[in-house]
PDB file of C-alpha atoms in Angstrom:
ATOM      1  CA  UNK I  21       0.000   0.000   0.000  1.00  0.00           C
ATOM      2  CA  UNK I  22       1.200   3.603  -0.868  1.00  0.00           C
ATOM      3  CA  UNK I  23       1.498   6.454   1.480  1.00  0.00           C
ATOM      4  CA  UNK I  24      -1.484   8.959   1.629  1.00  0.00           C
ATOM      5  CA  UNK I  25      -0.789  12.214  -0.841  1.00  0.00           C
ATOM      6  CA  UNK I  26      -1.478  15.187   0.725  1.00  0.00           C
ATOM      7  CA  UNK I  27      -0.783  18.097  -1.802  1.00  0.00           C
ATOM      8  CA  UNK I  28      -0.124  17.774  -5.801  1.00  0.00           C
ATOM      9  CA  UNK I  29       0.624  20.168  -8.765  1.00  0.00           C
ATOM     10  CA  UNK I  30       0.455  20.154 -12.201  1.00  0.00           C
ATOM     11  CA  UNK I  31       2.003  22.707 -14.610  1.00  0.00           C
ATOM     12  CA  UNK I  32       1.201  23.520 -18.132  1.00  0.00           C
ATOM     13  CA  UNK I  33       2.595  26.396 -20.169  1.00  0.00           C
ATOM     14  CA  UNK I  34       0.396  28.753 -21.777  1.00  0.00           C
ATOM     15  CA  UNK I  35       1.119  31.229 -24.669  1.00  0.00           C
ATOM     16  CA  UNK I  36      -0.367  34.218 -22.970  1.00  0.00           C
ATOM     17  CA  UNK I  37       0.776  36.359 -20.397  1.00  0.00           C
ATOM     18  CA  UNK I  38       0.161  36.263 -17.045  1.00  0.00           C
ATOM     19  CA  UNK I  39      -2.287  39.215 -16.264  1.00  0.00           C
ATOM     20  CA  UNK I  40      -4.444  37.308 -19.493  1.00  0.00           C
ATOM     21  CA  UNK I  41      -4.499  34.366 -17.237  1.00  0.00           C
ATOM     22  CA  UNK I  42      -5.051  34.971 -14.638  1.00  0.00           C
ATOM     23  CA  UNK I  43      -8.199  37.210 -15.568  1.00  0.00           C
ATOM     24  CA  UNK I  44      -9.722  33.793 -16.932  1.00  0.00           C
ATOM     25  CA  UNK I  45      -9.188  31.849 -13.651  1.00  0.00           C
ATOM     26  CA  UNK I  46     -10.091  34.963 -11.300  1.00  0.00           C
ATOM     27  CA  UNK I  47     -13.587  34.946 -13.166  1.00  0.00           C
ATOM     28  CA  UNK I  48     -14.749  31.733 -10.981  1.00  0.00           C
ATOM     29  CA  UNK I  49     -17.739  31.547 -12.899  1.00  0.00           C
ATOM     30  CA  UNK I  50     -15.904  30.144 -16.357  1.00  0.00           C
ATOM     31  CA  UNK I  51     -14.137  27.051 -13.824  1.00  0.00           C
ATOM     32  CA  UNK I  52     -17.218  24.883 -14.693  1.00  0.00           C
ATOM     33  CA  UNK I  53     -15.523  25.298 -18.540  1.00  0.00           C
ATOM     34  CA  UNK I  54     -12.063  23.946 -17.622  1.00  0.00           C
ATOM     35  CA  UNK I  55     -12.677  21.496 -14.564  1.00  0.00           C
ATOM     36  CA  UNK I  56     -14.063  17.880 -15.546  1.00  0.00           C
ATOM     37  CA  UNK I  57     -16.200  17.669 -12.450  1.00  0.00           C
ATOM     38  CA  UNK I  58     -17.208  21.402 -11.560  1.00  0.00           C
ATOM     39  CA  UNK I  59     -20.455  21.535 -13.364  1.00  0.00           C
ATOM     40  CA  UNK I  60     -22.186  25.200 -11.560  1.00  0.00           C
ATOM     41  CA  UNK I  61     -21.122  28.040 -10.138  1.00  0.00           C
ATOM     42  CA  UNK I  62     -22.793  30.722  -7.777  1.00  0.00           C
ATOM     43  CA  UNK I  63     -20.289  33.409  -6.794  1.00  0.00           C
ATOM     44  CA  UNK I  64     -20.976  35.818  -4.064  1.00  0.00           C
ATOM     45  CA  UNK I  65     -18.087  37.934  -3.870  1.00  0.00           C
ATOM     46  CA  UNK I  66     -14.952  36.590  -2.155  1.00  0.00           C
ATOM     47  CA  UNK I  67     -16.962  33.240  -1.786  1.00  0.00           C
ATOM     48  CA  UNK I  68     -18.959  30.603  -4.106  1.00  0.00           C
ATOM     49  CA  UNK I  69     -20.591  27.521  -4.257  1.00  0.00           C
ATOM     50  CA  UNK I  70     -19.283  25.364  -6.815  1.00  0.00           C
ATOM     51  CA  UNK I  71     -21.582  22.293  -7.512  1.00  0.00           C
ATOM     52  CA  UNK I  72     -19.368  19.082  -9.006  1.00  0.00           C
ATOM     53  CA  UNK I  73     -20.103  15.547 -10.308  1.00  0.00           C
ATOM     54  CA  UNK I  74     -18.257  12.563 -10.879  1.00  0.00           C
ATOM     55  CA  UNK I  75     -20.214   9.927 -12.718  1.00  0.00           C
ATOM     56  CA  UNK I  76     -23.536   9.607 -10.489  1.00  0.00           C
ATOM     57  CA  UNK I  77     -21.820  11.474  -7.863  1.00  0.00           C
ATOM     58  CA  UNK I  78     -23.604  15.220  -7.351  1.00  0.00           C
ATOM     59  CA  UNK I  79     -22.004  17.351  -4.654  1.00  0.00           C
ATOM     60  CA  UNK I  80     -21.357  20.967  -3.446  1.00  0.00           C
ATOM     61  CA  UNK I  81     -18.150  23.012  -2.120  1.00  0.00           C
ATOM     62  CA  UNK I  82     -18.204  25.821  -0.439  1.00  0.00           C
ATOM     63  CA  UNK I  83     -15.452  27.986  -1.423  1.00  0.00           C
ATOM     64  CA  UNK I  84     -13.615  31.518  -0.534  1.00  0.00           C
ATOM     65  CA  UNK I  85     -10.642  32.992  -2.032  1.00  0.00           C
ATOM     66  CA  UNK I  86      -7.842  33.395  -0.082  1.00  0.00           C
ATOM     67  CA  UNK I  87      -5.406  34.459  -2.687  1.00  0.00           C
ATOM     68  CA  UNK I  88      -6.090  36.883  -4.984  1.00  0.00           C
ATOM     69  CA  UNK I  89      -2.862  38.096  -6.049  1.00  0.00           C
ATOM     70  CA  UNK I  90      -3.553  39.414 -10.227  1.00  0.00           C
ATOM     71  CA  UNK I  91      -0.630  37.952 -12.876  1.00  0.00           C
ATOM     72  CA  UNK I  92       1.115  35.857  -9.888  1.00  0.00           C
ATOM     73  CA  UNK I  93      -1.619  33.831  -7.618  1.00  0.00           C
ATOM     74  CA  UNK I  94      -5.217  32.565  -7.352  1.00  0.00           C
ATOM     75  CA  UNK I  95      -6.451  30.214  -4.685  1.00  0.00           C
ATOM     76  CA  UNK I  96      -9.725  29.181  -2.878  1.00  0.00           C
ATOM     77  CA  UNK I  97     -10.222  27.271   0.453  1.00  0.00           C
ATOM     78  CA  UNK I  98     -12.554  24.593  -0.315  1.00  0.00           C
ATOM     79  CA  UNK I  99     -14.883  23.084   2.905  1.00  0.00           C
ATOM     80  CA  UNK I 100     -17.731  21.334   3.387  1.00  0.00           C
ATOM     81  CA  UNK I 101     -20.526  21.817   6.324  1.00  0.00           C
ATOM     82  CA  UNK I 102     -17.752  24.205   7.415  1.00  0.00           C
ATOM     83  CA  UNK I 103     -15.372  21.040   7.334  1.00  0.00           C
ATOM     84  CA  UNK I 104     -12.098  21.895   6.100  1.00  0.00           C
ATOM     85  CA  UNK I 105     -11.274  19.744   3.005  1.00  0.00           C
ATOM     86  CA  UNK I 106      -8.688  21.112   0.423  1.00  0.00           C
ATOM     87  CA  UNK I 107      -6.881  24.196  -1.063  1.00  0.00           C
ATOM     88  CA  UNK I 108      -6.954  24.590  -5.056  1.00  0.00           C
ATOM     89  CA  UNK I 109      -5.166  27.249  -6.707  1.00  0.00           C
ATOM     90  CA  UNK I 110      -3.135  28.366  -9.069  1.00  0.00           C
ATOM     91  CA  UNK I 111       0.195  29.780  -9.512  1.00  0.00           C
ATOM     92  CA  UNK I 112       1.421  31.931 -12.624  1.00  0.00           C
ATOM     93  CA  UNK I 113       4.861  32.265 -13.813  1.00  0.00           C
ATOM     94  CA  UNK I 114       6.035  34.103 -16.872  1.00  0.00           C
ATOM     95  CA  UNK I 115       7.815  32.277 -19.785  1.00  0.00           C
ATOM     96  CA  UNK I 116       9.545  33.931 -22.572  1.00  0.00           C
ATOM     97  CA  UNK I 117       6.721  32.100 -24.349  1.00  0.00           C
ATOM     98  CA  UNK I 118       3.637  32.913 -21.701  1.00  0.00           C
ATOM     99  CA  UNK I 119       2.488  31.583 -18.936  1.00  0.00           C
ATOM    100  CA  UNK I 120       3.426  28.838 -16.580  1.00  0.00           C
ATOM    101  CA  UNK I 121       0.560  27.795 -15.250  1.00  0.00           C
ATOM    102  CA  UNK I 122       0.879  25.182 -11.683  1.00  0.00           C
ATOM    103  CA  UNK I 123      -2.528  24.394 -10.609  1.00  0.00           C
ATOM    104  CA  UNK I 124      -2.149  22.858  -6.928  1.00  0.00           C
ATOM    105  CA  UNK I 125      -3.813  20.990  -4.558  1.00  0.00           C
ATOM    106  CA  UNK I 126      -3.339  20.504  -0.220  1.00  0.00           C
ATOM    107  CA  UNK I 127      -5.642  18.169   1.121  1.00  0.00           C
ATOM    108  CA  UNK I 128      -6.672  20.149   4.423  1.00  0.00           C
ATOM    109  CA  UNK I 129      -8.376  16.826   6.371  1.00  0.00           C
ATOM    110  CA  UNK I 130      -5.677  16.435   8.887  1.00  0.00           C
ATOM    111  CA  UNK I 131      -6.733  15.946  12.256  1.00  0.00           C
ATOM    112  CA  UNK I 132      -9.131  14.246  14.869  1.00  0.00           C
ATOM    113  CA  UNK I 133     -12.727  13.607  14.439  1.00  0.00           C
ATOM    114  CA  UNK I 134     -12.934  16.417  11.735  1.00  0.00           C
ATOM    115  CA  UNK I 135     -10.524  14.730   9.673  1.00  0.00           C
ATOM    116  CA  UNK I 136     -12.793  11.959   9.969  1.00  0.00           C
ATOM    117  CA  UNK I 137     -15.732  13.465   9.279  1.00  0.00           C
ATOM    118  CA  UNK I 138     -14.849  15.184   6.528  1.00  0.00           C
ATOM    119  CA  UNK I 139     -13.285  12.154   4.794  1.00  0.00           C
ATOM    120  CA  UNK I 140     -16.664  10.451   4.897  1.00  0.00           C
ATOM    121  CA  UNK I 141     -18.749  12.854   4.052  1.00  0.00           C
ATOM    122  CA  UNK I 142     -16.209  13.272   0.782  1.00  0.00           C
ATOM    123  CA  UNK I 143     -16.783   9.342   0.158  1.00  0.00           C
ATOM    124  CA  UNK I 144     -20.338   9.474   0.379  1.00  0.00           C
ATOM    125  CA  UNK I 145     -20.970  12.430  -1.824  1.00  0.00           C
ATOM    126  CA  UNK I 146     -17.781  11.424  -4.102  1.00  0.00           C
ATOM    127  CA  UNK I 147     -17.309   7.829  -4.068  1.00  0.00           C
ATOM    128  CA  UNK I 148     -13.703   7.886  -3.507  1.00  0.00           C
ATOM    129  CA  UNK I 149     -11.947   7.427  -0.511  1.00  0.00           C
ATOM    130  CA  UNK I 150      -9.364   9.991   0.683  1.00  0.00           C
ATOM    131  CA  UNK I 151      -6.762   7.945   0.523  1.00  0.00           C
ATOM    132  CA  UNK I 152      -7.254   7.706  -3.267  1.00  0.00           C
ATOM    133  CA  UNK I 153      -8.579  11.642  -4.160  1.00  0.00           C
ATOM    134  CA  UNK I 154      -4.832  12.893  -5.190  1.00  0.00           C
ATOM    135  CA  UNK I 155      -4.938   9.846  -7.917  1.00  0.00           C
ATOM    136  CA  UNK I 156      -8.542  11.478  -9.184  1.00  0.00           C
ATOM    137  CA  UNK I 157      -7.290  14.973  -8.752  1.00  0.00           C
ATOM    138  CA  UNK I 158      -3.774  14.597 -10.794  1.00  0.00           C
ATOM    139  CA  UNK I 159      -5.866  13.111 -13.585  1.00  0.00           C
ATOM    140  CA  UNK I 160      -8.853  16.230 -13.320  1.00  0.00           C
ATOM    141  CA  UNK I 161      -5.709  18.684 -12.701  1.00  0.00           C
ATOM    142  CA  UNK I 162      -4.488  17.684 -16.019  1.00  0.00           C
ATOM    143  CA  UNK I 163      -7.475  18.014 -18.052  1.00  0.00           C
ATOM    144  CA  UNK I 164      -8.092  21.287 -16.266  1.00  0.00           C
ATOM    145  CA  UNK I 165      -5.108  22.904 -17.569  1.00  0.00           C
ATOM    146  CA  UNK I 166      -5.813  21.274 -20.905  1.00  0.00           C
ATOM    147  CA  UNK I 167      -9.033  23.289 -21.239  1.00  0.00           C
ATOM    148  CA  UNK I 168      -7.713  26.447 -19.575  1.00  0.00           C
ATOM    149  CA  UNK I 169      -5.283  26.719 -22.142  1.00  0.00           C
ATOM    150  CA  UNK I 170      -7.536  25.973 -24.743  1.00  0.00           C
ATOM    151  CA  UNK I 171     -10.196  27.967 -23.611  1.00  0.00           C
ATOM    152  CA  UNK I 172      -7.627  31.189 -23.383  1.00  0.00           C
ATOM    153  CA  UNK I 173      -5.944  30.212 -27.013  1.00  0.00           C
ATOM    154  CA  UNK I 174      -9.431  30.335 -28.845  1.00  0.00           C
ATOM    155  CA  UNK I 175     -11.504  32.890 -26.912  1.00  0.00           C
ATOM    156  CA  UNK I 176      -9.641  36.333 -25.685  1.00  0.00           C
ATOM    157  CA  UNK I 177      -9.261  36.279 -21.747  1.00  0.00           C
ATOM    158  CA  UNK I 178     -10.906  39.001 -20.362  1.00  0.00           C
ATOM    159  CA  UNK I 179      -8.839  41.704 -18.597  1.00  0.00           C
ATOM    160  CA  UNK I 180     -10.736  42.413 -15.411  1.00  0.00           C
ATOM    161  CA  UNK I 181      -8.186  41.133 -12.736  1.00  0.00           C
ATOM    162  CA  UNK I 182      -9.373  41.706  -9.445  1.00  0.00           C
ATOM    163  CA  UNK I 183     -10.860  38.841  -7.158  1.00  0.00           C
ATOM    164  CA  UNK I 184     -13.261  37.454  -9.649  1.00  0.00           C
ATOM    165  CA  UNK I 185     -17.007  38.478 -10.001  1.00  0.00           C
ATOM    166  CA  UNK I 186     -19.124  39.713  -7.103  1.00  0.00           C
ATOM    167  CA  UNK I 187     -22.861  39.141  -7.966  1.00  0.00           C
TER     168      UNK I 187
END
């Protein structure tokens, strides 16, 4: 048996620059075009509710951002029933080409009975165990960045910046 993964990252290098970028993944709304189980998003300004699905699977997350720095960083604290359960965010470095783009992932279920809790309620509303999520996430991580940088090569990036939408 394997040791338990507890944080992961995936890079991909996109021809745009940074500020381009990260204007697409600020605009939490659009995630539900990259990410292969985020399927609905309901932003309300520095937090959201992003509803996901893995085959018959249905869940929600409730997110806020917690970094919000524009051409350089872009994260969200993801918890559920006010159970911590993972960081996701992203991390932009310029290329003489465009944009490397790391999306990462901390699993945030560490300790005692919340740990615990939070690990079940993941298998019964994902049907994976913890123990294997960092196997399912590498693989969604990758397709992720696969439509990000698709997304931002056919269809301009918006320029807003800023922490993403607020209504």
């Amino acid at each position: 048996m394997t040791a338990r993964i507890w944080s992961l990252e995936e890079s991909l290098e996109i021809p745009l620059p940074p500020h381009a970028v990260y204007a697409a993944l600020a605009d939490i709304r659009r995630m539900k075009e990259w990410s292969p189980e985020v399927i609905w998003v309901w932003p309300r300004g520095e937090r959201f509710v992003g509803v996901n699905r893995k085959a018959c699977w249905i869940w929600f997350a409730t997110c806020r951002i917690v970094i919000a720095d524009p051409g350089r960083e872009f994260a969200f604290d993801n918890t559920t029933f006010g159970l911590p359960v993972a960081r996701w965010g992203y991390r932009l470095t310029p290329t003489e080409r465009g944009t490397q783009v790391t999306e990462y992932w901390i699993d945030r279920r560490r300790h005692g009975w919340r740990r615990r809790a939070a690990e079940m309620l993941g298998l019964v509303f994902t049907g994976t165990p913890a123990a294997r999520r960092a196997v399912h996430n590498r693989a969604g991580m990758r397709e992720t960045l696969r439509r990000l940088s698709a997304a931002c090569r056919t269809a301009p990036c918006t320029t807003q910046g800023g922490r993403g939408p607020t209504r």
